[in-house]
PDB file of C-alpha atoms in Angstrom:
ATOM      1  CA  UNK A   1    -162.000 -56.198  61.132  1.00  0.00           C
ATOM      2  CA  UNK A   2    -164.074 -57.944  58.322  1.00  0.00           C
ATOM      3  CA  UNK A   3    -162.587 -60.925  55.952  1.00  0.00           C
ATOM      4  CA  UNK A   4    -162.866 -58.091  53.067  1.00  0.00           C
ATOM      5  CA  UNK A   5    -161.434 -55.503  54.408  1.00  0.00           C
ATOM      6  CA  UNK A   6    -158.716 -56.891  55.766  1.00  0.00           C
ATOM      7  CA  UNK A   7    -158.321 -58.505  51.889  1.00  0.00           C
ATOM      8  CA  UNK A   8    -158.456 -54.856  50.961  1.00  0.00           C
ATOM      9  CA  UNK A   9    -156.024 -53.559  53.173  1.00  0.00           C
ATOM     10  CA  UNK A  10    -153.529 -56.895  52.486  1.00  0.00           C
ATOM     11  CA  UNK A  11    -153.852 -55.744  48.455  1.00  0.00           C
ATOM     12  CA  UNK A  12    -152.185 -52.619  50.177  1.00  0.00           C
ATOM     13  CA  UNK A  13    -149.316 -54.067  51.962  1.00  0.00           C
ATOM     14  CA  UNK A  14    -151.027 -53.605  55.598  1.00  0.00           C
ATOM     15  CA  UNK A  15    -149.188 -56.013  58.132  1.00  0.00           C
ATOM     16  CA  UNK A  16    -152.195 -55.582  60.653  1.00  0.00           C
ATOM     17  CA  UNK A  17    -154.327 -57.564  57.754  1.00  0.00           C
ATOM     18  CA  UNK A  18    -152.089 -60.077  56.861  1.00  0.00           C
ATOM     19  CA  UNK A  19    -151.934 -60.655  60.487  1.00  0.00           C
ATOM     20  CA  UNK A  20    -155.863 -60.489  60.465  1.00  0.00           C
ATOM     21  CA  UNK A  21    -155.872 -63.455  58.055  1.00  0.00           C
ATOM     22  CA  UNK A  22    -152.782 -65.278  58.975  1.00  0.00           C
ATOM     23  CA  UNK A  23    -155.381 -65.633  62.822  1.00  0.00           C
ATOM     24  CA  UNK A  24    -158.456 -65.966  61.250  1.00  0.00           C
ATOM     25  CA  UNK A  25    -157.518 -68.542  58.481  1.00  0.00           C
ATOM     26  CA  UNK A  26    -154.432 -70.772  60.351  1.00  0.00           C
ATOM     27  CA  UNK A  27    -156.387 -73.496  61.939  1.00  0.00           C
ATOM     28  CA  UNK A  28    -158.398 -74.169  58.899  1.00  0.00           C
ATOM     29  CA  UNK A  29    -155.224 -74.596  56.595  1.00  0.00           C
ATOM     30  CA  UNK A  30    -153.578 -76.251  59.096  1.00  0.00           C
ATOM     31  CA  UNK A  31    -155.976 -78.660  60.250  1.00  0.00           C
ATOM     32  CA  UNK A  32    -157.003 -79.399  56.193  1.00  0.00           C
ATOM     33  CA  UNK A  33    -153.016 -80.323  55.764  1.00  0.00           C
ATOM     34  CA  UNK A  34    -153.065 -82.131  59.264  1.00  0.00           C
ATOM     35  CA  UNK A  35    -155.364 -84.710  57.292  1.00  0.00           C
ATOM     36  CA  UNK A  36    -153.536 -84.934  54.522  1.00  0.00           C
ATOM     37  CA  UNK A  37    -149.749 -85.479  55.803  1.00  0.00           C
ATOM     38  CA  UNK A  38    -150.857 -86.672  58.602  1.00  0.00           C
ATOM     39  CA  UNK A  39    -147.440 -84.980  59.697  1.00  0.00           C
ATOM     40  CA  UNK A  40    -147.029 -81.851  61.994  1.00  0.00           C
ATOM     41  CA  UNK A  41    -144.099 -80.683  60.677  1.00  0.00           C
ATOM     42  CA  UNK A  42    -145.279 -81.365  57.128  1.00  0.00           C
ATOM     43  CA  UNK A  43    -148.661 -79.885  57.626  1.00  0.00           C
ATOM     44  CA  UNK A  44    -147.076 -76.832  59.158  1.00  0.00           C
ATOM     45  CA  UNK A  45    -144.217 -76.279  56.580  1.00  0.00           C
ATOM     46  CA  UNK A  46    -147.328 -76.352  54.027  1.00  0.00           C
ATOM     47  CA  UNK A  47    -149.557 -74.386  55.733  1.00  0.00           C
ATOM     48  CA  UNK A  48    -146.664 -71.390  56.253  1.00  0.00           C
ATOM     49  CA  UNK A  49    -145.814 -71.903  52.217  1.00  0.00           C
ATOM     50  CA  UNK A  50    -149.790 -71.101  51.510  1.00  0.00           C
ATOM     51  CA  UNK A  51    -149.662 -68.071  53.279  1.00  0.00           C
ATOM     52  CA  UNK A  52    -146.363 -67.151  51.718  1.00  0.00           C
ATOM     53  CA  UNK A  53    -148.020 -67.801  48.566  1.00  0.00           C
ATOM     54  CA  UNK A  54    -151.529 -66.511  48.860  1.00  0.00           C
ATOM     55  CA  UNK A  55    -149.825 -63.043  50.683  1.00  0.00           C
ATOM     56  CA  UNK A  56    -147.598 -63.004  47.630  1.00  0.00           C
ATOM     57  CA  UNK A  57    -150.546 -63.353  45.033  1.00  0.00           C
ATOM     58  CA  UNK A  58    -153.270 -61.423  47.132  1.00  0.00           C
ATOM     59  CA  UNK A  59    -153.694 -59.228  44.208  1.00  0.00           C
ATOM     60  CA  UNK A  60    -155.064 -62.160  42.315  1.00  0.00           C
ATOM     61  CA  UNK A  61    -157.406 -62.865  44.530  1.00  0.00           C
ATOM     62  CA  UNK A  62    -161.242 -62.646  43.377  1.00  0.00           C
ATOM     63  CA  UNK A  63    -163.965 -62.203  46.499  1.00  0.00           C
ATOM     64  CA  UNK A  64    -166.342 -64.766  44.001  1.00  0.00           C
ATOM     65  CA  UNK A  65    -164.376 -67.584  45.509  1.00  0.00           C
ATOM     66  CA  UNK A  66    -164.656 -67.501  49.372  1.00  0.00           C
ATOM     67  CA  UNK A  67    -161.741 -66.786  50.898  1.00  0.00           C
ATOM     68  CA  UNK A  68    -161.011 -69.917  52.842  1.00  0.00           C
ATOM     69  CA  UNK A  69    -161.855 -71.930  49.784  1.00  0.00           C
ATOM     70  CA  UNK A  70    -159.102 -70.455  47.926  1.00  0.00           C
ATOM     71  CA  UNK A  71    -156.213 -70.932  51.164  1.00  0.00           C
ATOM     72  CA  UNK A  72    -157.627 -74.493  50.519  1.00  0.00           C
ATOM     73  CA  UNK A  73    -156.937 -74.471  47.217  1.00  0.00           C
ATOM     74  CA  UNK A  74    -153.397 -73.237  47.049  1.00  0.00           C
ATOM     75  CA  UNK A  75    -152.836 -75.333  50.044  1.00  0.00           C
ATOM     76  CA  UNK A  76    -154.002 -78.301  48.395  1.00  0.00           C
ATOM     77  CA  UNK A  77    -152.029 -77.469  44.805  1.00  0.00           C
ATOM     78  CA  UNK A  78    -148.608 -76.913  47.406  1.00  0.00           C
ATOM     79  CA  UNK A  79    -149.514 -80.606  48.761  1.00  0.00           C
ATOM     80  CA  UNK A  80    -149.636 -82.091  45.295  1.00  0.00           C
ATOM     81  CA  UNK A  81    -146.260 -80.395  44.412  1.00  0.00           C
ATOM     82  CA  UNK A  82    -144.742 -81.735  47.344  1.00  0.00           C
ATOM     83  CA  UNK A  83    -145.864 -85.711  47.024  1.00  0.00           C
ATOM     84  CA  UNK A  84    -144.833 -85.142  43.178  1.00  0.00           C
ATOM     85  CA  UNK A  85    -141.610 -83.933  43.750  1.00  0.00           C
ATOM     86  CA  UNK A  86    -141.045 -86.724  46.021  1.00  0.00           C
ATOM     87  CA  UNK A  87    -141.713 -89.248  44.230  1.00  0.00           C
ATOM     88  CA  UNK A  88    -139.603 -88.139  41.422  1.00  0.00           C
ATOM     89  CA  UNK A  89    -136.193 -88.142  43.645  1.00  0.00           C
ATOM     90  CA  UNK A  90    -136.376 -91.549  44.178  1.00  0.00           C
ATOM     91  CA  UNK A  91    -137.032 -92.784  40.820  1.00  0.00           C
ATOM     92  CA  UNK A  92    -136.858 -97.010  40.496  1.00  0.00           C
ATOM     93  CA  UNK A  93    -136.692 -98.860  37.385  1.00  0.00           C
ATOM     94  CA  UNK A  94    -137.141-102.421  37.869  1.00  0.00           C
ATOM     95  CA  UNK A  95    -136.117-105.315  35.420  1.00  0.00           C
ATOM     96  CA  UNK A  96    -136.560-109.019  35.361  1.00  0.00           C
ATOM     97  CA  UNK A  97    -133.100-111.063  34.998  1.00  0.00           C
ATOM     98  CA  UNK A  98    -133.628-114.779  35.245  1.00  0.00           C
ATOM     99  CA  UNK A  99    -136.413-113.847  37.442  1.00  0.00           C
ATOM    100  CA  UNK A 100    -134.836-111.768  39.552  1.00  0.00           C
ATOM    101  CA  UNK A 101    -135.709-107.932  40.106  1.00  0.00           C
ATOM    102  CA  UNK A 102    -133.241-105.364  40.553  1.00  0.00           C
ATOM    103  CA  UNK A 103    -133.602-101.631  41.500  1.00  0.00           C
ATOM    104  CA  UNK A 104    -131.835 -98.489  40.734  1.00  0.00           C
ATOM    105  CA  UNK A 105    -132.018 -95.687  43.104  1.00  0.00           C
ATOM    106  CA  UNK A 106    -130.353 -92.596  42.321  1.00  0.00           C
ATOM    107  CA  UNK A 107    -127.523 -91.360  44.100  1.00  0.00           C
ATOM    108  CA  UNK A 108    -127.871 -87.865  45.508  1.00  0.00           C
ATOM    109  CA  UNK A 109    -124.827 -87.454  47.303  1.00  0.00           C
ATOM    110  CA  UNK A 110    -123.553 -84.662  46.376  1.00  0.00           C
ATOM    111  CA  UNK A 111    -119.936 -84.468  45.085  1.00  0.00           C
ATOM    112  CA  UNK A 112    -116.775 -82.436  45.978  1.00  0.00           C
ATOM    113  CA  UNK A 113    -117.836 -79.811  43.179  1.00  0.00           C
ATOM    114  CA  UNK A 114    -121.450 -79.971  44.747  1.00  0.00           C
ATOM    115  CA  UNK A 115    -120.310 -79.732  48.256  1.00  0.00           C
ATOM    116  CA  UNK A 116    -118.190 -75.963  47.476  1.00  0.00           C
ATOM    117  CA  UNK A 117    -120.881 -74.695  45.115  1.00  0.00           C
ATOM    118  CA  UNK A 118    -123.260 -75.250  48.747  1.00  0.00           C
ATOM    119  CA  UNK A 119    -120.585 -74.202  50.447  1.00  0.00           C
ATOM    120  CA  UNK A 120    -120.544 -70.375  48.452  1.00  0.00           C
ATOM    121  CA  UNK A 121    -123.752 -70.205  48.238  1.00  0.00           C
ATOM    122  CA  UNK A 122    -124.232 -70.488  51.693  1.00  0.00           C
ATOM    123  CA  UNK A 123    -121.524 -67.910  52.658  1.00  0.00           C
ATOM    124  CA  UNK A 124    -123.403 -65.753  50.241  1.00  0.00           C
ATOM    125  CA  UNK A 125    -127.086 -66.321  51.787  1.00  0.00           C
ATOM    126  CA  UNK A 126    -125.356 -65.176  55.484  1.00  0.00           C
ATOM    127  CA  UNK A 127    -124.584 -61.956  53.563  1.00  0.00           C
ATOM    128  CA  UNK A 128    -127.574 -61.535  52.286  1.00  0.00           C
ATOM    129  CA  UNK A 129    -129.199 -62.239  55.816  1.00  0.00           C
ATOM    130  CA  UNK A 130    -127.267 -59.668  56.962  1.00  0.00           C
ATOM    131  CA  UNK A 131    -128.571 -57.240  54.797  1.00  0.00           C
ATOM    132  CA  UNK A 132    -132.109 -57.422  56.753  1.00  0.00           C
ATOM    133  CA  UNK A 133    -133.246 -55.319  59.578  1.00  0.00           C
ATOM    134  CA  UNK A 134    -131.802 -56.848  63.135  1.00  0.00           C
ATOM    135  CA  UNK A 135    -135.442 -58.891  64.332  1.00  0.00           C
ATOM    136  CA  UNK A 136    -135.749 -60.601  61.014  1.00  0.00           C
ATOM    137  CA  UNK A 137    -132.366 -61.880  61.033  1.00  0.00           C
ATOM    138  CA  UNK A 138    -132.790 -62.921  64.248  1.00  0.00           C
ATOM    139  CA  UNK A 139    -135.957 -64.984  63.042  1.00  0.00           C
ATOM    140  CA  UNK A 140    -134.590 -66.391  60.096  1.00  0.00           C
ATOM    141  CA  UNK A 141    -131.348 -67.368  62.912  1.00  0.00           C
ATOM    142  CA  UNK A 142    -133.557 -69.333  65.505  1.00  0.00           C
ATOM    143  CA  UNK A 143    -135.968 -70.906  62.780  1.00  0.00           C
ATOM    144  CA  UNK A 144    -133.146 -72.169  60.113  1.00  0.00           C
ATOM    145  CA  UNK A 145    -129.749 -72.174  61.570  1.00  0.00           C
ATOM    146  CA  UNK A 146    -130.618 -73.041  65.204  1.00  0.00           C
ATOM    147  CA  UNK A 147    -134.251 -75.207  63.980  1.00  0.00           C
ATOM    148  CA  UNK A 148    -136.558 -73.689  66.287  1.00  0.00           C
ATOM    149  CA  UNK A 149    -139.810 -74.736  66.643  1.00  0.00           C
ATOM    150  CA  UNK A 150    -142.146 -71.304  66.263  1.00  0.00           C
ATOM    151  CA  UNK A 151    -143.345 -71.978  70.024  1.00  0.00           C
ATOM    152  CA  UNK A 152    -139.645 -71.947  71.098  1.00  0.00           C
ATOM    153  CA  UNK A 153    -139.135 -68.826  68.958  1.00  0.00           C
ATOM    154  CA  UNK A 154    -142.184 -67.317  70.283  1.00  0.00           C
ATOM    155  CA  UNK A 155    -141.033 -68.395  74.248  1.00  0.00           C
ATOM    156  CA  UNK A 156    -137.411 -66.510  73.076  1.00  0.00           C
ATOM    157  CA  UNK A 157    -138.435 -63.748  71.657  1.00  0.00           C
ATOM    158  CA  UNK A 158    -141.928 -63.077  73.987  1.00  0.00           C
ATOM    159  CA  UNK A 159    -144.412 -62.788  71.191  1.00  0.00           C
ATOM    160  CA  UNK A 160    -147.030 -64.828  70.354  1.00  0.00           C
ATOM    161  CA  UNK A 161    -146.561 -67.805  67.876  1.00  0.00           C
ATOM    162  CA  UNK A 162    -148.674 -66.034  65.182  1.00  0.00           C
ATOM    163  CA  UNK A 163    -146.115 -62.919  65.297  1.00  0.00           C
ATOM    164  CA  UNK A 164    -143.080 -65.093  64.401  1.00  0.00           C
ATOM    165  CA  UNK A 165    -144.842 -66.937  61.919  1.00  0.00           C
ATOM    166  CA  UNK A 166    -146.135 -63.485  59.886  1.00  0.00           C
ATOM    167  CA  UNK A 167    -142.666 -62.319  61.345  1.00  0.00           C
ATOM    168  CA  UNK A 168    -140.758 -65.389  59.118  1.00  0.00           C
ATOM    169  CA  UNK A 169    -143.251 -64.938  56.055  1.00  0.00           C
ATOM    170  CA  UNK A 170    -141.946 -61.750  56.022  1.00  0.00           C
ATOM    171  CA  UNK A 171    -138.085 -62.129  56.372  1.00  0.00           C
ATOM    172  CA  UNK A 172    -138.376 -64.663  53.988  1.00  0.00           C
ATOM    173  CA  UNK A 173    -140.241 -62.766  51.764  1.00  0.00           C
ATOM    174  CA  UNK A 174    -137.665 -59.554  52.295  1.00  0.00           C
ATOM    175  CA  UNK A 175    -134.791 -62.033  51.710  1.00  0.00           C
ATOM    176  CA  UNK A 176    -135.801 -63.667  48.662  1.00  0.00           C
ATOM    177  CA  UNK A 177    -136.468 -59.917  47.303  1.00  0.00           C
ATOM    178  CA  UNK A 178    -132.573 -59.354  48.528  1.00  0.00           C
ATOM    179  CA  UNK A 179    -131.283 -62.509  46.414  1.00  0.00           C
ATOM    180  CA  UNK A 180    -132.971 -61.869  43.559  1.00  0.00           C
ATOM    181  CA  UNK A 181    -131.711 -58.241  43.198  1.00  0.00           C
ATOM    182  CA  UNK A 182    -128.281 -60.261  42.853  1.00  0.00           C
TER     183      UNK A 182
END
């Protein structure tokens, strides 16, 4: 299969392409975000939000921009998000008192209203788990609840590590479809 046509066929909701592209394109995001975070775990998160994103937003997708270029892109905007949103959690103000500095860091432990609000919404997100077909709940259990790596997933469930991933994207995708129907 060709880069455009499996474009085409992913602007038609074909699995087989978004697995095409998932393959073809993983190393490069991955590899591009490897250098950034300089973080596994970061670089993979980010890698498996750009395909999230670009398979959400295919449709948007113009062949005048390479394709690979435009992973990059997303991948690199998703990065930026990230550090920002970062940075603004722990947000310090210093002042000078008789030449001492002092630092505020804000609390974000959450309180007793906090910590039952989590609480239902969590009971709620199990139901709407269970509202997805049997092997995507199964994903979305090994991956979030039990923190699988995707090569232990991959080991339990005998695919290959690129299934699970297109596997999660997908279950994740279904689900969020599921809670916003709510």
């Amino acid at each position: 299969m060709e880069v455009k046509e499996a474009i085409e066929k992913a602007k038609q909701n074909n699995q087989i392409a978004f697995n095409f592209l998932l393959d073809k394109f993983w190393n490069n995001v991955y590899g591009f975000q490897l250098k950034r975070t300089e973080n596994e775990n970061d670089a993979e998160d980010i890698t498996i939000q750009t395909f999230s994103k670009a398979f959400d937003k295919i449709n948007t997708y113009k062949d005048t921009y390479n394709f690979n270029t435009w992973l990059i892109t997303i991948s690199k905007n998703i990065h930026i998000d990230l550090v920002r949103k970062q940075k603004s959690r722990i947000s310090s103000q210093s002042r000078t008192e008789d030449n001492e500095e002092y630092f505020s860091i804000v609390d974000e432990t959450p309180s007793a209203e906090d910590q039952l609000i989590k609480e239902q919404n969590l009971a709620k997100l199990l139901r709407d788990i269970k509202k997805l077909k049997p092997h995507y709940q199964e994903v979305i259990n090994l991956r979030f609840f039990q923190e699988m790596t995707y090569k232990d997933i991959a080991e339990t469930l005998g695919e290959p590590i690129n299934n699970v991933k297109v596997k999660l994207l997908r279950a994740k995708k279904l689900l969020a479809e599921i809670i916003k129907k709510d």
